[in-house]
PDB file of C-alpha atoms in Angstrom:
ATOM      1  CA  UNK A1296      10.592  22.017 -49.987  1.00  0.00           C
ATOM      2  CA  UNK A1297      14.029  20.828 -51.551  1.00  0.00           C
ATOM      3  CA  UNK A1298      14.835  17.197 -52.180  1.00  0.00           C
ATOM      4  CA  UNK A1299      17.767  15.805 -52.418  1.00  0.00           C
ATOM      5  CA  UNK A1300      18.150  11.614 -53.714  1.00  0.00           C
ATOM      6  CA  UNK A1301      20.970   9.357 -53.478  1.00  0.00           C
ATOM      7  CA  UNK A1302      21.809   5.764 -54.533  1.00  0.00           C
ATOM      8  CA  UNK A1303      21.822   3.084 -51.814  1.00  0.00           C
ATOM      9  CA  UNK A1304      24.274   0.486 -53.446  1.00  0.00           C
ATOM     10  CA  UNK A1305      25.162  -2.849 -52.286  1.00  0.00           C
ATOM     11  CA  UNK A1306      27.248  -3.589 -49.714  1.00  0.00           C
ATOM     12  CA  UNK A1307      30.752  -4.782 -49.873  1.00  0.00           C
ATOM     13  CA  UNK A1308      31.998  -7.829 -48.334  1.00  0.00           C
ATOM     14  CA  UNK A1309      35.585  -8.222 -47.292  1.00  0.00           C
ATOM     15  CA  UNK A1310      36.604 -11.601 -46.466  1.00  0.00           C
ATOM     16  CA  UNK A1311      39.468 -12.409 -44.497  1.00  0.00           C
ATOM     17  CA  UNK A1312      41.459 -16.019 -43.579  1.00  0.00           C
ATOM     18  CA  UNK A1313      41.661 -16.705 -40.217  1.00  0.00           C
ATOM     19  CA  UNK A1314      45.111 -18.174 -40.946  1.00  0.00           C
ATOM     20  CA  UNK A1315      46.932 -20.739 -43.022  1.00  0.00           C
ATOM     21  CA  UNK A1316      46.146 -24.124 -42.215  1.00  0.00           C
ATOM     22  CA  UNK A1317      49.059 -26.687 -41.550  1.00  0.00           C
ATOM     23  CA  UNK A1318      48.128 -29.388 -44.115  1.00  0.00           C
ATOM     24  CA  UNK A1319      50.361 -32.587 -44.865  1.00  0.00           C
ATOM     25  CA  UNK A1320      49.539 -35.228 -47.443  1.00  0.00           C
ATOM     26  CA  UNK A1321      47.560 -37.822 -45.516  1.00  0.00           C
ATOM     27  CA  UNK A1322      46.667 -34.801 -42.737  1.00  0.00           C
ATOM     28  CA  UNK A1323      44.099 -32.882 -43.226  1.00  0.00           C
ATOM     29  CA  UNK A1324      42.994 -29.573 -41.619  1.00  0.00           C
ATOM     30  CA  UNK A1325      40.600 -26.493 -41.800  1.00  0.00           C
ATOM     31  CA  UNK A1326      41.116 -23.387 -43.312  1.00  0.00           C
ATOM     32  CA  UNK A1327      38.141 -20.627 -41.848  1.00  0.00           C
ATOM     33  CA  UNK A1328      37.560 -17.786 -43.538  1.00  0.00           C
ATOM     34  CA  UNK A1329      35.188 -14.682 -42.475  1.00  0.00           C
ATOM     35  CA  UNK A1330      32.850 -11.811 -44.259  1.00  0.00           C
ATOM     36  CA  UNK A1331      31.944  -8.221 -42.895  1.00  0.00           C
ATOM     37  CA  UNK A1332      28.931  -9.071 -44.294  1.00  0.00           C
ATOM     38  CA  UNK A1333      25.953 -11.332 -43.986  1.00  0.00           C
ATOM     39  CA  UNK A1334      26.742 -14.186 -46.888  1.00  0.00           C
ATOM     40  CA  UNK A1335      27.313 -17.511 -46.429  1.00  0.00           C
ATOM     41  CA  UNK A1336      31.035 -18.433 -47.238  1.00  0.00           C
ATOM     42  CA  UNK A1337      31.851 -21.388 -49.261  1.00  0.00           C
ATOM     43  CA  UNK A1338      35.480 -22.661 -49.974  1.00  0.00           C
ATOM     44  CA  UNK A1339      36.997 -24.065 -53.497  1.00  0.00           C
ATOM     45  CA  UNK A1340      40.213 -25.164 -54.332  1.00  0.00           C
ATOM     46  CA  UNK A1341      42.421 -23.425 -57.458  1.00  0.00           C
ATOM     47  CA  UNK A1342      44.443 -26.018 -57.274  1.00  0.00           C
ATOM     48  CA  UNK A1343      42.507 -29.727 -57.810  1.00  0.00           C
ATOM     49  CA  UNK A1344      45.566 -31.338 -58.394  1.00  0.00           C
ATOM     50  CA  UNK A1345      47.533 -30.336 -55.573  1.00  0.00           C
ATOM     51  CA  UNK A1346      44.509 -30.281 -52.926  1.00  0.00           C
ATOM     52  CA  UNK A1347      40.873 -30.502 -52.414  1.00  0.00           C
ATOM     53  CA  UNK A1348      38.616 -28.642 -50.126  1.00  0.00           C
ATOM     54  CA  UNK A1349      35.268 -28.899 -48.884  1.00  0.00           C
ATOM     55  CA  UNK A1350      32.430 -26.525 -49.931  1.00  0.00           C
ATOM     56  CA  UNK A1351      30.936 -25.604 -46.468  1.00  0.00           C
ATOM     57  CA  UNK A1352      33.567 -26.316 -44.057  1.00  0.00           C
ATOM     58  CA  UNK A1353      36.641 -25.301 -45.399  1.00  0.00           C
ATOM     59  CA  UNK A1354      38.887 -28.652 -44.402  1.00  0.00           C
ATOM     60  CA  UNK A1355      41.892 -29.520 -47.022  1.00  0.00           C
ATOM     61  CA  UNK A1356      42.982 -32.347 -47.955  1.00  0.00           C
ATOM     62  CA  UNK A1357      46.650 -32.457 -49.578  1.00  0.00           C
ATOM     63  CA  UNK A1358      47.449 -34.659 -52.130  1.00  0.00           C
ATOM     64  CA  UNK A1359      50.841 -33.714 -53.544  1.00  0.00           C
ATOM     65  CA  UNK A1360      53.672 -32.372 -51.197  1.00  0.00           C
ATOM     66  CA  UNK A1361      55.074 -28.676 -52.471  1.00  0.00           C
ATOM     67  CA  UNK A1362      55.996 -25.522 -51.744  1.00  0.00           C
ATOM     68  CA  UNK A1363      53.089 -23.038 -52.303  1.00  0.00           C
ATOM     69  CA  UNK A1364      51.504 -25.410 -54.413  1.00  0.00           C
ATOM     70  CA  UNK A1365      47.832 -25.027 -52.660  1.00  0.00           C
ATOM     71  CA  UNK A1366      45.451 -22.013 -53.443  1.00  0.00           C
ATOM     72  CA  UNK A1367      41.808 -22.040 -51.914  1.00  0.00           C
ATOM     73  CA  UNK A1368      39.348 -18.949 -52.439  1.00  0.00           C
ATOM     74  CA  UNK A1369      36.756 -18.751 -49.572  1.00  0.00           C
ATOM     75  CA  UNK A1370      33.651 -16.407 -51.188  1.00  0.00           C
ATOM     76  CA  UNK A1371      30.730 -14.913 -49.219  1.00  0.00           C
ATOM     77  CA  UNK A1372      27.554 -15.112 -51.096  1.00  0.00           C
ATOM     78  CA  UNK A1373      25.877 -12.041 -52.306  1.00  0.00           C
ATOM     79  CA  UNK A1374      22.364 -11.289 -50.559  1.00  0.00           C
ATOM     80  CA  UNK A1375      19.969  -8.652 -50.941  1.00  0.00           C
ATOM     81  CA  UNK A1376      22.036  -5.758 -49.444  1.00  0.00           C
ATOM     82  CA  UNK A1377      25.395  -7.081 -50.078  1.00  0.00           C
ATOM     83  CA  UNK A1378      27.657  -7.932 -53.377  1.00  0.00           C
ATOM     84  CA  UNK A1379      29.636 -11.037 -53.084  1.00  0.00           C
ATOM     85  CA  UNK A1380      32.789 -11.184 -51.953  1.00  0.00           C
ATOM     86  CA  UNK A1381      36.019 -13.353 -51.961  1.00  0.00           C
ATOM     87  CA  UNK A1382      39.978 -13.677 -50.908  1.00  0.00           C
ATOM     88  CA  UNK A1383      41.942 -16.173 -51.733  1.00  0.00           C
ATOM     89  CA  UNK A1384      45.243 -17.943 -49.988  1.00  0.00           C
ATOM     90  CA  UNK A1385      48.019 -19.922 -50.880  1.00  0.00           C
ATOM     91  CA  UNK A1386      50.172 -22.223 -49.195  1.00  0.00           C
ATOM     92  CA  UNK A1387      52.456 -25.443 -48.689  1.00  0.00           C
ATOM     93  CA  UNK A1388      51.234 -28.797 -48.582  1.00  0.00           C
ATOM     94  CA  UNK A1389      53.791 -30.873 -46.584  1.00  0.00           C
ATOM     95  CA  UNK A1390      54.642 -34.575 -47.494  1.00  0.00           C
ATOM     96  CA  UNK A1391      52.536 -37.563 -45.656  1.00  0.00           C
ATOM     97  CA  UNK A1392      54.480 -37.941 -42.323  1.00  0.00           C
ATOM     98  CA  UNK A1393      56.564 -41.469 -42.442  1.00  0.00           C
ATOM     99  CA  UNK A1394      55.749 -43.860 -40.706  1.00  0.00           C
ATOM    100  CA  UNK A1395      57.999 -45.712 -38.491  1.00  0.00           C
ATOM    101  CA  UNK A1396      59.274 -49.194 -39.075  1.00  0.00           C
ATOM    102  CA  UNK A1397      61.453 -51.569 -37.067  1.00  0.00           C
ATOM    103  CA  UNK A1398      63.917 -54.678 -37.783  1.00  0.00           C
ATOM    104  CA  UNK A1399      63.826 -57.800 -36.716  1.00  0.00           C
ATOM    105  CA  UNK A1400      67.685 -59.947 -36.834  1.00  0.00           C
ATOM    106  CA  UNK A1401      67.748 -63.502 -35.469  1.00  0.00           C
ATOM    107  CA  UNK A1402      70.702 -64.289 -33.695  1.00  0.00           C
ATOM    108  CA  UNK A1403      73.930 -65.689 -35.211  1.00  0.00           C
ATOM    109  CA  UNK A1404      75.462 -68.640 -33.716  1.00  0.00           C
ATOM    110  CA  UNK A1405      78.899 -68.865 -33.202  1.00  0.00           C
ATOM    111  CA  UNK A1406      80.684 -70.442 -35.818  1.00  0.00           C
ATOM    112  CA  UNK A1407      84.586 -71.409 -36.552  1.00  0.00           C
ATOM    113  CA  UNK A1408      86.882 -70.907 -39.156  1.00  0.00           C
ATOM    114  CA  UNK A1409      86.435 -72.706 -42.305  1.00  0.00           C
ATOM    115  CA  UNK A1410      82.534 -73.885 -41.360  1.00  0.00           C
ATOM    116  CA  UNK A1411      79.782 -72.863 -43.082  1.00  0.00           C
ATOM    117  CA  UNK A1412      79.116 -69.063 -42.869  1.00  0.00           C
ATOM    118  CA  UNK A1413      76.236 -67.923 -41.306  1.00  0.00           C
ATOM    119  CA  UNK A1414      73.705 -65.994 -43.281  1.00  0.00           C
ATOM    120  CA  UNK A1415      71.804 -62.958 -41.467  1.00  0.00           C
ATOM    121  CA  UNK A1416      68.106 -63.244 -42.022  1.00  0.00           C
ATOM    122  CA  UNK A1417      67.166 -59.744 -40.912  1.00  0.00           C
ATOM    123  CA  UNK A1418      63.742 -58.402 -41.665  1.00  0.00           C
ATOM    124  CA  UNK A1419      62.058 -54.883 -41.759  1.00  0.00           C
ATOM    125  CA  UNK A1420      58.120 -54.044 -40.430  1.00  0.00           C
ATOM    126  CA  UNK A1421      58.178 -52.162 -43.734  1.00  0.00           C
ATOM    127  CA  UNK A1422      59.036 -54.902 -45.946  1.00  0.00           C
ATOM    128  CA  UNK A1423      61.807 -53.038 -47.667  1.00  0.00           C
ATOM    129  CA  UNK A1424      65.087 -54.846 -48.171  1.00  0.00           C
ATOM    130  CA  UNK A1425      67.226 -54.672 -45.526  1.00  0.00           C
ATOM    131  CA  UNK A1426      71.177 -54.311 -45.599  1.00  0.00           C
ATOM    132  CA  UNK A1427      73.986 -55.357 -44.095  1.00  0.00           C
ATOM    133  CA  UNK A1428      77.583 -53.580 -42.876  1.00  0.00           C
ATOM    134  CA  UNK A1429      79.974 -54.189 -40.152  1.00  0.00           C
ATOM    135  CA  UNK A1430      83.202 -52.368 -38.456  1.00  0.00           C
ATOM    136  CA  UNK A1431      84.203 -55.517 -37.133  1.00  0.00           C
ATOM    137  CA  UNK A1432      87.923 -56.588 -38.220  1.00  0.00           C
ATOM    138  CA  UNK A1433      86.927 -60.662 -37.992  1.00  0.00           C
ATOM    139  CA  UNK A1434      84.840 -60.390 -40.704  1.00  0.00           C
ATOM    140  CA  UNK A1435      83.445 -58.726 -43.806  1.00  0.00           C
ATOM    141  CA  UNK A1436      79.762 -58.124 -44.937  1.00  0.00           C
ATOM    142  CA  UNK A1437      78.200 -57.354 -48.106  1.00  0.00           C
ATOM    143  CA  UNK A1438      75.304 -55.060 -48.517  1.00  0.00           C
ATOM    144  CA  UNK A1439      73.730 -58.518 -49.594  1.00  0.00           C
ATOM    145  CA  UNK A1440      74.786 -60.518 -46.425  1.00  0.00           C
ATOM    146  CA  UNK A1441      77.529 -62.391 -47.136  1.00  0.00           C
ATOM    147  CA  UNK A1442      80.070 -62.855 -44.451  1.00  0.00           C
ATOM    148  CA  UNK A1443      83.461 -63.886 -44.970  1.00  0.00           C
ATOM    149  CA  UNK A1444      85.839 -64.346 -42.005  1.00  0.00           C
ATOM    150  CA  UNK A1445      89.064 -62.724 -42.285  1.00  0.00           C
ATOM    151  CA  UNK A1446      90.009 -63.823 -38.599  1.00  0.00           C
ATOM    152  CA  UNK A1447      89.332 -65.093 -35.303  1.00  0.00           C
ATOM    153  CA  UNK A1448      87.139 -62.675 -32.633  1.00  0.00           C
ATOM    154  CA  UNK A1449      84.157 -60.832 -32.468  1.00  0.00           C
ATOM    155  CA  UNK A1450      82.241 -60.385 -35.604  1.00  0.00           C
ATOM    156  CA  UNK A1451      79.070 -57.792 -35.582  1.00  0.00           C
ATOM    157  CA  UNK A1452      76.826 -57.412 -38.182  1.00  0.00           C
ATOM    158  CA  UNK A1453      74.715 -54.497 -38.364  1.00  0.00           C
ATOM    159  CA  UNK A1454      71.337 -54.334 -39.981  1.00  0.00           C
ATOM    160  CA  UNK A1455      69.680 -51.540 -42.106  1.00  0.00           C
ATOM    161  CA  UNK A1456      66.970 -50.045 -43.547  1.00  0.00           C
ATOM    162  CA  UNK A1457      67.143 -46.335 -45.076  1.00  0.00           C
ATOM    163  CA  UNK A1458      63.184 -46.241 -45.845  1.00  0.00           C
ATOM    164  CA  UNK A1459      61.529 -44.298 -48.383  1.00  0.00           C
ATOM    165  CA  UNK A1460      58.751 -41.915 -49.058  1.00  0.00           C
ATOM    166  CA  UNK A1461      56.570 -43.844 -46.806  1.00  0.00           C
ATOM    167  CA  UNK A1462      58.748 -44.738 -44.128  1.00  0.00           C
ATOM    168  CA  UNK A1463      61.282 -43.685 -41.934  1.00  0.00           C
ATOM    169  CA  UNK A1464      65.021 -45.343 -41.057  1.00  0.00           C
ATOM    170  CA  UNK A1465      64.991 -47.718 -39.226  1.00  0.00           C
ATOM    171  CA  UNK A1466      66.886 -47.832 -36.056  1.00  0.00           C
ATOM    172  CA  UNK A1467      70.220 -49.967 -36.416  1.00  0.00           C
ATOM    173  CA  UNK A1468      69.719 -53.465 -34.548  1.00  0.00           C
ATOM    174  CA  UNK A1469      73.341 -55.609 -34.821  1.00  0.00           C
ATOM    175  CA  UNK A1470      74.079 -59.121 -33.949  1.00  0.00           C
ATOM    176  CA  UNK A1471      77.611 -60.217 -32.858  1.00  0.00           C
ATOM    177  CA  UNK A1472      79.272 -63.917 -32.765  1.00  0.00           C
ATOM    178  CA  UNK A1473      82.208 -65.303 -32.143  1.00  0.00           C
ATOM    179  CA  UNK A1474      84.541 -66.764 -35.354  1.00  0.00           C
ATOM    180  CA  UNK A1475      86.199 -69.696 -33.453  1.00  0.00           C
ATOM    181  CA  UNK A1476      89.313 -71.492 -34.366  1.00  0.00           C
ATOM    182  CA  UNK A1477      88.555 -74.047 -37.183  1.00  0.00           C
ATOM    183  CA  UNK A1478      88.750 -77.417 -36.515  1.00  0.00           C
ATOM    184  CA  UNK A1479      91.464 -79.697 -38.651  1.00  0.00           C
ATOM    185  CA  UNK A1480      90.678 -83.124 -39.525  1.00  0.00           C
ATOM    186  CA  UNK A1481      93.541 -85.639 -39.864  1.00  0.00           C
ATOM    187  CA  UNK A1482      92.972 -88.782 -41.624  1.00  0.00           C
ATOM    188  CA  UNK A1483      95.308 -91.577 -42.367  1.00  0.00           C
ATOM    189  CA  UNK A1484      95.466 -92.525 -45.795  1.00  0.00           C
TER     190      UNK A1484
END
């Protein structure tokens, strides 16, 4: 009789992403990972400060916007017959999506020359200032509001709001009146 003996070593896991998630600050999703072997996969962020992730199911949360600023290592656990594995993955976390806002402008009465000058009192959904422009050659509007007629006809006034890191442009709204012909008191001394 000849024998013959060999070392049966642990197995080796490999561990593979399904994909890269599509994760935007405010919009989470999951990242999956799998194992040719038995062990139970658990996920960790290498990046804290740019995302989190949870242990056993792998969602991410992004919580500052870059480019390939998010790194998460899924790892099977070793078990009896298999050595632990792990693979890790990097991607972009995209900024929060903005949210839409809308402005509200009161109409402007017709006014005429040489009368007190109406004063737009626009407003935005957002709360963010709102300003003012016009194409209209009647009139002239400062990014403040302040209209001053330059002649008679149709003056439009056109409200804006560019947003910010939160929110989106608004859509334009205008308001149009008419500058009339001013009216000229005579008095007798």
């Amino acid at each position: 009789q000849v024998s013959e003996s060999f070392e049966i070593t642990a197995g080796v896991q490999t561990v593979t992403f399904a994909g890269v998630p599509s994760v935007a600050v405010g919009s989470p999703a999951a990242t999956t990972a799998t194992s040719t072997g038995p062990g139970a996969i658990t996920y960790a962020s290498t990046t804290p400060a740019a995302c989190s992730v949870d242990t056993n199911s792998g969602q991410v949360t992004g919580l500052v916007a870059g480019t390939g600023n998010c790194s998460i290592t899924a790892t099977a656990a070793a078990t009896s017959t298999y050595a632990s594995g792990s693979a890790s993955q990097t991607f972009d976390i995209a900024a929060a999506p903005l949210t839409a806002q809308t402005i509200t402008f009161p109409a402007l009465a017709d006014t005429a020359f040489g009368a007190a000058v109406p004063v737009p009192a626009a407003s935005a959904s957002s709360g963010l200032a709102v300003s003012y422009s016009t194409s209209s050659a009647a009139c002239s509007v400062s990014g403040a509001g302040v209209i001053t007629f330059t002649s008679l006809g149709t003056c439009t006034v056109d409200a804006n709001q560019a947003g910010n890191a939160t929110y989106a442009p608004a859509p334009q709204v205008s308001e149009s009146f008419e500058i009339t012909a001013g009216v000229q008191t005579v008095t007798f001394a």
